[in-house]
Amino acid sequence: MSSIRLNGQYVLIKDIEKKDFAAFVNLVLPKIQPTGSIPHLAANVLAELLAEGKAQTDPLAQAGFEICASLGVKNMWIDGATANVTEETPTDAAAGLETAFGFAAIQSGLALGGAMCNAFRRVVKVNEQEVLVVRQSREDMMKVAQMASSMKNVNEPIFITAGRLLGSRMKEGKTFADAELMAVLCMVSDLGATAIRIDLEAGTLGFGQFSTANAMASAILQGLDAEKLKQVRESVHNINEQFRRATEKQQGGNAGKSQQQQLQVPSVMGTRRRR
C-alpha cells in the first residue's frame, strides 16, 4: 500500500470497501477535462471532501487518499477546497498501464484509479491522424451502441461492426468534432483498438494491435469483476494473435515485417444487418 502525506504529515490508511473507491472515482469522473492532470484533479476532489467536513478516517476520504497515492501523489497541501500537490512520482496507474490492473487491485477497487486515467487519456490513430479520445455523455454512448447492435452481422466481431459504423459516419462527412463520431471512436477504443485504417473508396477497414490495458480499463469502469476481466484480457490476446497470424499470411510469412502492418478486413461501410 502506497503512503501519502497531507500538509507534510503521513495519513493513516485503513482497509475500505470497493464501493468507497467507486464512489470517489464517480466524484472525479464528471470533472475530468480533455487536458490536465487527473491525479491533481483527484487531489482537488479529496480537498473538497475534507473542506466539507469529511474526516480523514471517513471511508470516502480514505478512498481518495488511496486513489491519489496510487496515482503517484506523495504529498499534498490543502488550502480550503484546493489541493496543491508538492511531491509526486510516476506510477503505472497514473499512466493507465495494464500492470496497474492486477487481481488484488481489481478485487479491492483500487484499480478504478488507473482505469480512470487510461480511459480519459487515450489517443487512437485513425488513418494518419492521431485523435485524442474525448469521452462523451452516457446518452451519446448508448445511442451509438444501439446503432452498432442494429447493424451487426451474424458472427461478426463487435469491433469490426464498430469500425464499420465509424467508417460509415466518416463517409457522411462527419469529423471528430462531431459528438456522434467521437462517441463511436470511444466505443472502438473501449474494445481495445489503438489504430484504425479506413479506406472509404475501397470500403475496407484495417486494425493495428489492440491494447489489453484499454479494454480492461473500460471493463473495470463498467464494474466487471476479476473473473470477467480475465476473459477480457484473454479475448484481446486472442484478437492480437489472430491479427498476427493473418498479417503474417498476407505478408507471405515475413513475420518481422508483419508486426508493422495492419490486418485488412474487407467490409462494406454501413452494411445492413444480415439475419
PDB file of C-alpha atoms in Angstrom:
ATOM      1  CA  MET A   1       0.000   0.000   0.000  1.00  0.00           C
ATOM      2  CA  SER A   2       1.406   3.406  -1.011  1.00  0.00           C
ATOM      3  CA  SER A   3       1.889   6.167   1.540  1.00  0.00           C
ATOM      4  CA  ILE A   4       0.734   9.754   1.219  1.00  0.00           C
ATOM      5  CA  ARG A   5       1.260  12.919   3.254  1.00  0.00           C
ATOM      6  CA  LEU A   6      -1.253  15.677   3.885  1.00  0.00           C
ATOM      7  CA  ASN A   7       0.294  19.028   4.820  1.00  0.00           C
ATOM      8  CA  GLY A   8       3.543  17.189   5.498  1.00  0.00           C
ATOM      9  CA  GLN A   9       2.026  14.578   7.836  1.00  0.00           C
ATOM     10  CA  TYR A  10       1.576  10.931   6.903  1.00  0.00           C
ATOM     11  CA  VAL A  11      -2.049   9.836   6.612  1.00  0.00           C
ATOM     12  CA  LEU A  12      -3.105   6.591   8.267  1.00  0.00           C
ATOM     13  CA  ILE A  13      -4.638   4.389   5.568  1.00  0.00           C
ATOM     14  CA  LYS A  14      -7.145   1.711   6.551  1.00  0.00           C
ATOM     15  CA  ASP A  15      -8.848  -1.012   4.537  1.00  0.00           C
ATOM     16  CA  ILE A  16     -12.056   0.152   2.882  1.00  0.00           C
ATOM     17  CA  GLU A  17     -14.689  -1.409   0.662  1.00  0.00           C
ATOM     18  CA  LYS A  18     -14.766  -1.470  -3.122  1.00  0.00           C
ATOM     19  CA  LYS A  19     -17.902   0.668  -3.149  1.00  0.00           C
ATOM     20  CA  ASP A  20     -15.973   3.502  -1.482  1.00  0.00           C
ATOM     21  CA  PHE A  21     -13.390   3.541  -4.284  1.00  0.00           C
ATOM     22  CA  ALA A  22     -16.222   3.556  -6.817  1.00  0.00           C
ATOM     23  CA  ALA A  23     -17.958   6.414  -5.005  1.00  0.00           C
ATOM     24  CA  PHE A  24     -14.803   8.543  -5.001  1.00  0.00           C
ATOM     25  CA  VAL A  25     -13.997   7.869  -8.657  1.00  0.00           C
ATOM     26  CA  ASN A  26     -17.581   8.753  -9.576  1.00  0.00           C
ATOM     27  CA  LEU A  27     -16.994  12.161  -7.978  1.00  0.00           C
ATOM     28  CA  VAL A  28     -13.881  12.694 -10.106  1.00  0.00           C
ATOM     29  CA  LEU A  29     -15.172  11.454 -13.473  1.00  0.00           C
ATOM     30  CA  PRO A  30     -17.600  14.332 -14.242  1.00  0.00           C
ATOM     31  CA  LYS A  31     -14.864  16.883 -13.547  1.00  0.00           C
ATOM     32  CA  ILE A  32     -12.268  15.455 -15.953  1.00  0.00           C
ATOM     33  CA  GLN A  33     -11.387  17.715 -18.879  1.00  0.00           C
ATOM     34  CA  PRO A  34      -9.633  16.684 -22.126  1.00  0.00           C
ATOM     35  CA  THR A  35      -6.369  18.082 -20.768  1.00  0.00           C
ATOM     36  CA  GLY A  36      -4.869  18.491 -17.321  1.00  0.00           C
ATOM     37  CA  SER A  37      -3.551  16.193 -14.607  1.00  0.00           C
ATOM     38  CA  ILE A  38      -6.038  13.585 -13.417  1.00  0.00           C
ATOM     39  CA  PRO A  39      -4.007  12.849 -10.231  1.00  0.00           C
ATOM     40  CA  HIS A  40      -4.102  16.563  -9.367  1.00  0.00           C
ATOM     41  CA  LEU A  41      -7.833  16.656 -10.071  1.00  0.00           C
ATOM     42  CA  ALA A  42      -8.352  13.681  -7.752  1.00  0.00           C
ATOM     43  CA  ALA A  43      -6.394  15.554  -5.070  1.00  0.00           C
ATOM     44  CA  ASN A  44      -8.678  18.568  -5.513  1.00  0.00           C
ATOM     45  CA  VAL A  45     -11.782  16.400  -5.160  1.00  0.00           C
ATOM     46  CA  LEU A  46     -10.310  14.970  -1.964  1.00  0.00           C
ATOM     47  CA  ALA A  47      -9.620  18.501  -0.695  1.00  0.00           C
ATOM     48  CA  GLU A  48     -13.252  19.419  -1.374  1.00  0.00           C
ATOM     49  CA  LEU A  49     -14.432  16.459   0.711  1.00  0.00           C
ATOM     50  CA  LEU A  50     -12.206  17.461   3.612  1.00  0.00           C
ATOM     51  CA  ALA A  51     -13.359  21.086   3.327  1.00  0.00           C
ATOM     52  CA  GLU A  52     -16.956  19.867   3.549  1.00  0.00           C
ATOM     53  CA  GLY A  53     -16.163  18.309   6.910  1.00  0.00           C
ATOM     54  CA  LYS A  54     -15.266  14.732   5.991  1.00  0.00           C
ATOM     55  CA  ALA A  55     -12.789  13.290   8.471  1.00  0.00           C
ATOM     56  CA  GLN A  56      -9.571  11.761   7.175  1.00  0.00           C
ATOM     57  CA  THR A  57     -10.837   8.431   8.510  1.00  0.00           C
ATOM     58  CA  ASP A  58     -14.120   8.642   6.585  1.00  0.00           C
ATOM     59  CA  PRO A  59     -14.258   5.766   4.040  1.00  0.00           C
ATOM     60  CA  LEU A  60     -14.828   8.163   1.124  1.00  0.00           C
ATOM     61  CA  ALA A  61     -11.855  10.310   2.140  1.00  0.00           C
ATOM     62  CA  GLN A  62      -9.779   7.174   2.700  1.00  0.00           C
ATOM     63  CA  ALA A  63     -10.645   6.069  -0.831  1.00  0.00           C
ATOM     64  CA  GLY A  64      -9.468   9.459  -2.059  1.00  0.00           C
ATOM     65  CA  PHE A  65      -6.158   9.168  -0.242  1.00  0.00           C
ATOM     66  CA  GLU A  66      -5.546   5.661  -1.611  1.00  0.00           C
ATOM     67  CA  ILE A  67      -6.500   6.612  -5.170  1.00  0.00           C
ATOM     68  CA  CYS A  68      -4.254   9.687  -5.052  1.00  0.00           C
ATOM     69  CA  ALA A  69      -1.375   7.636  -3.637  1.00  0.00           C
ATOM     70  CA  SER A  70      -1.789   5.002  -6.359  1.00  0.00           C
ATOM     71  CA  LEU A  71      -1.643   7.797  -8.948  1.00  0.00           C
ATOM     72  CA  GLY A  72       1.691   8.976  -7.588  1.00  0.00           C
ATOM     73  CA  VAL A  73       0.702  11.785  -5.224  1.00  0.00           C
ATOM     74  CA  LYS A  74       3.227  11.708  -2.368  1.00  0.00           C
ATOM     75  CA  ASN A  75       2.496  14.991  -0.592  1.00  0.00           C
ATOM     76  CA  MET A  76      -0.346  17.478  -0.915  1.00  0.00           C
ATOM     77  CA  TRP A  77      -1.133  20.691   0.882  1.00  0.00           C
ATOM     78  CA  ILE A  78      -4.699  21.899   1.078  1.00  0.00           C
ATOM     79  CA  ASP A  79      -5.967  25.443   1.339  1.00  0.00           C
ATOM     80  CA  GLY A  80      -9.705  25.348   1.765  1.00  0.00           C
ATOM     81  CA  ALA A  81     -11.133  23.209  -1.042  1.00  0.00           C
ATOM     82  CA  THR A  82      -7.990  23.389  -3.188  1.00  0.00           C
ATOM     83  CA  ALA A  83      -5.090  20.946  -3.182  1.00  0.00           C
ATOM     84  CA  ASN A  84      -1.515  21.740  -4.124  1.00  0.00           C
ATOM     85  CA  VAL A  85       0.454  18.609  -4.988  1.00  0.00           C
ATOM     86  CA  THR A  86       4.040  19.333  -3.968  1.00  0.00           C
ATOM     87  CA  GLU A  87       5.553  15.890  -4.463  1.00  0.00           C
ATOM     88  CA  GLU A  88       4.596  13.121  -6.867  1.00  0.00           C
ATOM     89  CA  THR A  89       6.109  10.226  -8.741  1.00  0.00           C
ATOM     90  CA  PRO A  90       5.140   8.415 -11.963  1.00  0.00           C
ATOM     91  CA  THR A  91       3.138   5.222 -11.440  1.00  0.00           C
ATOM     92  CA  ASP A  92       1.697   2.557 -13.709  1.00  0.00           C
ATOM     93  CA  ALA A  93      -1.784   3.517 -12.511  1.00  0.00           C
ATOM     94  CA  ALA A  94      -1.323   7.174 -13.467  1.00  0.00           C
ATOM     95  CA  ALA A  95      -0.137   6.017 -16.902  1.00  0.00           C
ATOM     96  CA  GLY A  96      -3.119   3.662 -17.229  1.00  0.00           C
ATOM     97  CA  LEU A  97      -0.918   0.624 -17.839  1.00  0.00           C
ATOM     98  CA  GLU A  98      -2.068  -2.987 -17.731  1.00  0.00           C
ATOM     99  CA  THR A  99       0.296  -3.674 -14.828  1.00  0.00           C
ATOM    100  CA  ALA A 100      -1.943  -1.483 -12.648  1.00  0.00           C
ATOM    101  CA  PHE A 101      -4.822  -3.903 -13.183  1.00  0.00           C
ATOM    102  CA  GLY A 102      -3.670  -6.839 -11.096  1.00  0.00           C
ATOM    103  CA  PHE A 103      -6.027  -9.211  -9.315  1.00  0.00           C
ATOM    104  CA  ALA A 104      -5.689  -7.547  -5.896  1.00  0.00           C
ATOM    105  CA  ALA A 105      -6.234  -4.044  -7.306  1.00  0.00           C
ATOM    106  CA  ILE A 106      -9.322  -5.195  -9.198  1.00  0.00           C
ATOM    107  CA  GLN A 107     -10.775  -7.044  -6.222  1.00  0.00           C
ATOM    108  CA  SER A 108     -10.231  -4.144  -3.831  1.00  0.00           C
ATOM    109  CA  GLY A 109     -11.422  -1.457  -6.246  1.00  0.00           C
ATOM    110  CA  LEU A 110      -8.117   0.427  -6.269  1.00  0.00           C
ATOM    111  CA  ALA A 111      -7.747  -0.348  -9.990  1.00  0.00           C
ATOM    112  CA  LEU A 112     -10.513   2.172 -10.675  1.00  0.00           C
ATOM    113  CA  GLY A 113      -7.983   4.996 -10.363  1.00  0.00           C
ATOM    114  CA  GLY A 114      -5.738   3.605 -13.084  1.00  0.00           C
ATOM    115  CA  ALA A 115      -8.752   2.738 -15.237  1.00  0.00           C
ATOM    116  CA  MET A 116      -9.924   6.339 -14.983  1.00  0.00           C
ATOM    117  CA  CYS A 117      -6.531   7.643 -16.132  1.00  0.00           C
ATOM    118  CA  ASN A 118      -6.467   5.188 -19.022  1.00  0.00           C
ATOM    119  CA  ALA A 119      -9.988   5.837 -20.306  1.00  0.00           C
ATOM    120  CA  PHE A 120      -9.667   9.621 -20.279  1.00  0.00           C
ATOM    121  CA  ARG A 121      -6.171   9.931 -21.725  1.00  0.00           C
ATOM    122  CA  ARG A 122      -6.216   7.844 -24.894  1.00  0.00           C
ATOM    123  CA  VAL A 123      -5.052   8.548 -28.409  1.00  0.00           C
ATOM    124  CA  VAL A 124      -6.268   6.449 -31.342  1.00  0.00           C
ATOM    125  CA  LYS A 125      -4.596   6.661 -34.739  1.00  0.00           C
ATOM    126  CA  VAL A 126      -7.217   6.921 -37.476  1.00  0.00           C
ATOM    127  CA  ASN A 127      -5.502   6.624 -40.844  1.00  0.00           C
ATOM    128  CA  GLU A 128      -2.591   9.053 -40.406  1.00  0.00           C
ATOM    129  CA  GLN A 129      -4.284  11.241 -37.792  1.00  0.00           C
ATOM    130  CA  GLU A 130      -3.703  10.799 -34.063  1.00  0.00           C
ATOM    131  CA  VAL A 131      -7.028  11.583 -32.409  1.00  0.00           C
ATOM    132  CA  LEU A 132      -7.427  12.370 -28.719  1.00  0.00           C
ATOM    133  CA  VAL A 133     -10.341  10.310 -27.419  1.00  0.00           C
ATOM    134  CA  VAL A 134     -12.778  12.617 -25.638  1.00  0.00           C
ATOM    135  CA  ARG A 135     -15.347  10.788 -23.536  1.00  0.00           C
ATOM    136  CA  GLN A 136     -18.944  11.532 -24.481  1.00  0.00           C
ATOM    137  CA  SER A 137     -22.166  11.551 -22.491  1.00  0.00           C
ATOM    138  CA  ARG A 138     -23.824   8.338 -21.401  1.00  0.00           C
ATOM    139  CA  GLU A 139     -26.733   9.138 -23.719  1.00  0.00           C
ATOM    140  CA  ASP A 140     -24.448   9.501 -26.761  1.00  0.00           C
ATOM    141  CA  MET A 141     -22.593   6.296 -25.887  1.00  0.00           C
ATOM    142  CA  MET A 142     -25.841   4.344 -25.546  1.00  0.00           C
ATOM    143  CA  LYS A 143     -27.047   5.766 -28.846  1.00  0.00           C
ATOM    144  CA  VAL A 144     -24.019   4.563 -30.812  1.00  0.00           C
ATOM    145  CA  ALA A 145     -24.089   1.203 -29.013  1.00  0.00           C
ATOM    146  CA  GLN A 146     -27.644   0.719 -30.257  1.00  0.00           C
ATOM    147  CA  MET A 147     -26.571   1.737 -33.764  1.00  0.00           C
ATOM    148  CA  ALA A 148     -23.794  -0.848 -33.720  1.00  0.00           C
ATOM    149  CA  SER A 149     -26.155  -3.524 -32.432  1.00  0.00           C
ATOM    150  CA  SER A 150     -28.649  -2.843 -35.224  1.00  0.00           C
ATOM    151  CA  MET A 151     -26.036  -3.149 -37.991  1.00  0.00           C
ATOM    152  CA  LYS A 152     -24.063  -6.092 -36.585  1.00  0.00           C
ATOM    153  CA  ASN A 153     -23.808  -9.007 -38.997  1.00  0.00           C
ATOM    154  CA  VAL A 154     -24.194 -12.587 -37.815  1.00  0.00           C
ATOM    155  CA  ASN A 155     -20.983 -13.878 -36.166  1.00  0.00           C
ATOM    156  CA  GLU A 156     -19.271 -10.544 -36.808  1.00  0.00           C
ATOM    157  CA  PRO A 157     -16.871  -9.396 -34.055  1.00  0.00           C
ATOM    158  CA  ILE A 158     -18.229  -6.273 -32.420  1.00  0.00           C
ATOM    159  CA  PHE A 159     -15.018  -4.327 -33.053  1.00  0.00           C
ATOM    160  CA  ILE A 160     -15.492  -4.797 -36.804  1.00  0.00           C
ATOM    161  CA  THR A 161     -19.094  -3.628 -36.510  1.00  0.00           C
ATOM    162  CA  ALA A 162     -17.924  -0.570 -34.577  1.00  0.00           C
ATOM    163  CA  GLY A 163     -15.251   0.067 -37.202  1.00  0.00           C
ATOM    164  CA  ARG A 164     -17.841  -0.112 -39.975  1.00  0.00           C
ATOM    165  CA  LEU A 165     -20.027   2.335 -38.072  1.00  0.00           C
ATOM    166  CA  LEU A 166     -17.061   4.684 -37.723  1.00  0.00           C
ATOM    167  CA  GLY A 167     -16.368   4.418 -41.451  1.00  0.00           C
ATOM    168  CA  SER A 168     -19.988   4.999 -42.420  1.00  0.00           C
ATOM    169  CA  ARG A 169     -20.135   8.205 -40.389  1.00  0.00           C
ATOM    170  CA  MET A 170     -16.827   9.404 -41.824  1.00  0.00           C
ATOM    171  CA  LYS A 171     -18.184   8.714 -45.303  1.00  0.00           C
ATOM    172  CA  GLU A 172     -21.103  11.016 -44.464  1.00  0.00           C
ATOM    173  CA  GLY A 173     -18.555  13.767 -43.886  1.00  0.00           C
ATOM    174  CA  LYS A 174     -18.620  13.837 -40.098  1.00  0.00           C
ATOM    175  CA  THR A 175     -15.459  14.911 -38.278  1.00  0.00           C
ATOM    176  CA  PHE A 176     -14.213  14.094 -34.803  1.00  0.00           C
ATOM    177  CA  ALA A 177     -15.586  17.428 -33.631  1.00  0.00           C
ATOM    178  CA  ASP A 178     -18.988  15.754 -34.014  1.00  0.00           C
ATOM    179  CA  ALA A 179     -20.203  14.167 -30.762  1.00  0.00           C
ATOM    180  CA  GLU A 180     -21.613  11.098 -32.501  1.00  0.00           C
ATOM    181  CA  LEU A 181     -18.411  10.276 -34.384  1.00  0.00           C
ATOM    182  CA  MET A 182     -16.347  10.798 -31.232  1.00  0.00           C
ATOM    183  CA  ALA A 183     -18.722   8.517 -29.312  1.00  0.00           C
ATOM    184  CA  VAL A 184     -18.130   5.792 -31.908  1.00  0.00           C
ATOM    185  CA  LEU A 185     -14.374   6.282 -31.547  1.00  0.00           C
ATOM    186  CA  CYS A 186     -14.779   5.966 -27.771  1.00  0.00           C
ATOM    187  CA  MET A 187     -16.589   2.671 -28.273  1.00  0.00           C
ATOM    188  CA  VAL A 188     -13.891   1.372 -30.617  1.00  0.00           C
ATOM    189  CA  SER A 189     -11.155   2.360 -28.165  1.00  0.00           C
ATOM    190  CA  ASP A 190     -13.064   0.741 -25.282  1.00  0.00           C
ATOM    191  CA  LEU A 191     -12.834  -2.523 -27.203  1.00  0.00           C
ATOM    192  CA  GLY A 192      -9.050  -2.095 -27.304  1.00  0.00           C
ATOM    193  CA  ALA A 193      -8.400  -0.621 -30.752  1.00  0.00           C
ATOM    194  CA  THR A 194      -5.428   1.744 -30.930  1.00  0.00           C
ATOM    195  CA  ALA A 195      -5.033   2.182 -34.695  1.00  0.00           C
ATOM    196  CA  ILE A 196      -7.621   2.046 -37.466  1.00  0.00           C
ATOM    197  CA  ARG A 197      -7.195   2.463 -41.195  1.00  0.00           C
ATOM    198  CA  ILE A 198     -10.350   3.237 -43.160  1.00  0.00           C
ATOM    199  CA  ASP A 199     -10.326   3.262 -46.948  1.00  0.00           C
ATOM    200  CA  LEU A 200     -13.650   4.842 -47.840  1.00  0.00           C
ATOM    201  CA  GLU A 201     -13.252   4.224 -51.576  1.00  0.00           C
ATOM    202  CA  ALA A 202     -12.382   0.552 -51.227  1.00  0.00           C
ATOM    203  CA  GLY A 203     -14.730   0.102 -48.275  1.00  0.00           C
ATOM    204  CA  THR A 204     -12.168  -1.671 -46.110  1.00  0.00           C
ATOM    205  CA  LEU A 205     -11.029  -1.499 -42.513  1.00  0.00           C
ATOM    206  CA  GLY A 206      -7.568  -2.045 -41.117  1.00  0.00           C
ATOM    207  CA  PHE A 207      -6.781  -2.566 -37.438  1.00  0.00           C
ATOM    208  CA  GLY A 208      -3.484  -2.246 -35.636  1.00  0.00           C
ATOM    209  CA  GLN A 209      -2.646  -4.115 -32.457  1.00  0.00           C
ATOM    210  CA  PHE A 210      -5.274  -3.954 -29.722  1.00  0.00           C
ATOM    211  CA  SER A 211      -4.480  -2.669 -26.224  1.00  0.00           C
ATOM    212  CA  THR A 212      -5.233  -5.004 -23.341  1.00  0.00           C
ATOM    213  CA  ALA A 213      -4.962  -2.075 -20.926  1.00  0.00           C
ATOM    214  CA  ASN A 214      -7.588  -0.036 -22.796  1.00  0.00           C
ATOM    215  CA  ALA A 215     -10.083  -2.887 -22.930  1.00  0.00           C
ATOM    216  CA  MET A 216      -9.515  -3.792 -19.281  1.00  0.00           C
ATOM    217  CA  ALA A 217      -9.799  -0.179 -18.105  1.00  0.00           C
ATOM    218  CA  SER A 218     -13.158   0.197 -19.813  1.00  0.00           C
ATOM    219  CA  ALA A 219     -14.374  -3.070 -18.291  1.00  0.00           C
ATOM    220  CA  ILE A 220     -13.198  -2.017 -14.817  1.00  0.00           C
ATOM    221  CA  LEU A 221     -15.131   1.249 -15.052  1.00  0.00           C
ATOM    222  CA  GLN A 222     -18.187  -0.770 -16.077  1.00  0.00           C
ATOM    223  CA  GLY A 223     -17.877  -2.763 -12.856  1.00  0.00           C
ATOM    224  CA  LEU A 224     -16.786  -6.148 -14.201  1.00  0.00           C
ATOM    225  CA  ASP A 225     -15.227  -8.485 -11.652  1.00  0.00           C
ATOM    226  CA  ALA A 226     -11.786 -10.095 -11.770  1.00  0.00           C
ATOM    227  CA  GLU A 227     -13.015 -13.259 -13.497  1.00  0.00           C
ATOM    228  CA  LYS A 228     -14.736 -11.290 -16.273  1.00  0.00           C
ATOM    229  CA  LEU A 229     -11.644  -9.107 -16.644  1.00  0.00           C
ATOM    230  CA  LYS A 230      -9.542 -12.220 -17.099  1.00  0.00           C
ATOM    231  CA  GLN A 231     -11.795 -13.076 -20.030  1.00  0.00           C
ATOM    232  CA  VAL A 232     -11.373  -9.559 -21.442  1.00  0.00           C
ATOM    233  CA  ARG A 233      -7.587  -9.911 -21.253  1.00  0.00           C
ATOM    234  CA  GLU A 234      -7.671 -13.307 -22.955  1.00  0.00           C
ATOM    235  CA  SER A 235     -10.021 -12.023 -25.647  1.00  0.00           C
ATOM    236  CA  VAL A 236      -7.670  -9.172 -26.576  1.00  0.00           C
ATOM    237  CA  HIS A 237      -4.688 -11.519 -26.592  1.00  0.00           C
ATOM    238  CA  ASN A 238      -6.601 -13.854 -28.924  1.00  0.00           C
ATOM    239  CA  ILE A 239      -7.514 -10.981 -31.250  1.00  0.00           C
ATOM    240  CA  ASN A 240      -3.890  -9.866 -31.455  1.00  0.00           C
ATOM    241  CA  GLU A 241      -2.767 -13.430 -32.124  1.00  0.00           C
ATOM    242  CA  GLN A 242      -5.329 -13.750 -34.915  1.00  0.00           C
ATOM    243  CA  PHE A 243      -4.097 -10.457 -36.350  1.00  0.00           C
ATOM    244  CA  ARG A 244      -0.502 -11.645 -36.186  1.00  0.00           C
ATOM    245  CA  ARG A 245      -1.272 -14.892 -37.991  1.00  0.00           C
ATOM    246  CA  ALA A 246      -3.468 -13.266 -40.633  1.00  0.00           C
ATOM    247  CA  THR A 247      -1.000 -10.479 -41.334  1.00  0.00           C
ATOM    248  CA  GLU A 248       1.894 -12.943 -41.462  1.00  0.00           C
ATOM    249  CA  LYS A 249      -0.035 -14.924 -44.039  1.00  0.00           C
ATOM    250  CA  GLN A 250      -0.772 -11.761 -46.036  1.00  0.00           C
ATOM    251  CA  GLN A 251       2.913 -10.882 -45.989  1.00  0.00           C
ATOM    252  CA  GLY A 252       3.964 -14.316 -47.180  1.00  0.00           C
ATOM    253  CA  GLY A 253       5.365 -15.409 -43.840  1.00  0.00           C
ATOM    254  CA  ASN A 254       7.526 -12.329 -43.288  1.00  0.00           C
ATOM    255  CA  ALA A 255       6.909 -12.131 -39.525  1.00  0.00           C
ATOM    256  CA  GLY A 256       9.288  -9.239 -38.939  1.00  0.00           C
ATOM    257  CA  LYS A 257       7.505  -7.078 -41.434  1.00  0.00           C
ATOM    258  CA  SER A 258       4.024  -8.239 -40.445  1.00  0.00           C
ATOM    259  CA  GLN A 259       4.320  -6.778 -36.963  1.00  0.00           C
ATOM    260  CA  GLN A 260       4.414  -3.321 -38.510  1.00  0.00           C
ATOM    261  CA  GLN A 261       1.398  -3.931 -40.734  1.00  0.00           C
ATOM    262  CA  GLN A 262      -2.313  -3.705 -40.122  1.00  0.00           C
ATOM    263  CA  LEU A 263      -4.779  -6.500 -40.688  1.00  0.00           C
ATOM    264  CA  GLN A 264      -7.050  -5.547 -43.565  1.00  0.00           C
ATOM    265  CA  VAL A 265     -10.654  -6.595 -43.032  1.00  0.00           C
ATOM    266  CA  PRO A 266     -12.808  -6.313 -46.185  1.00  0.00           C
ATOM    267  CA  SER A 267     -16.082  -4.698 -45.241  1.00  0.00           C
ATOM    268  CA  VAL A 268     -18.742  -2.591 -46.912  1.00  0.00           C
ATOM    269  CA  MET A 269     -19.352   0.531 -44.836  1.00  0.00           C
ATOM    270  CA  GLY A 270     -22.831   0.711 -43.390  1.00  0.00           C
ATOM    271  CA  THR A 271     -23.909  -2.775 -44.468  1.00  0.00           C
ATOM    272  CA  ARG A 272     -27.348  -3.686 -43.173  1.00  0.00           C
ATOM    273  CA  ARG A 273     -27.652  -6.475 -40.676  1.00  0.00           C
ATOM    274  CA  ARG A 274     -27.842  -9.947 -42.202  1.00  0.00           C
ATOM    275  CA  ARG A 275     -30.160 -12.379 -40.456  1.00  0.00           C
TER     276      ARG A 275
END
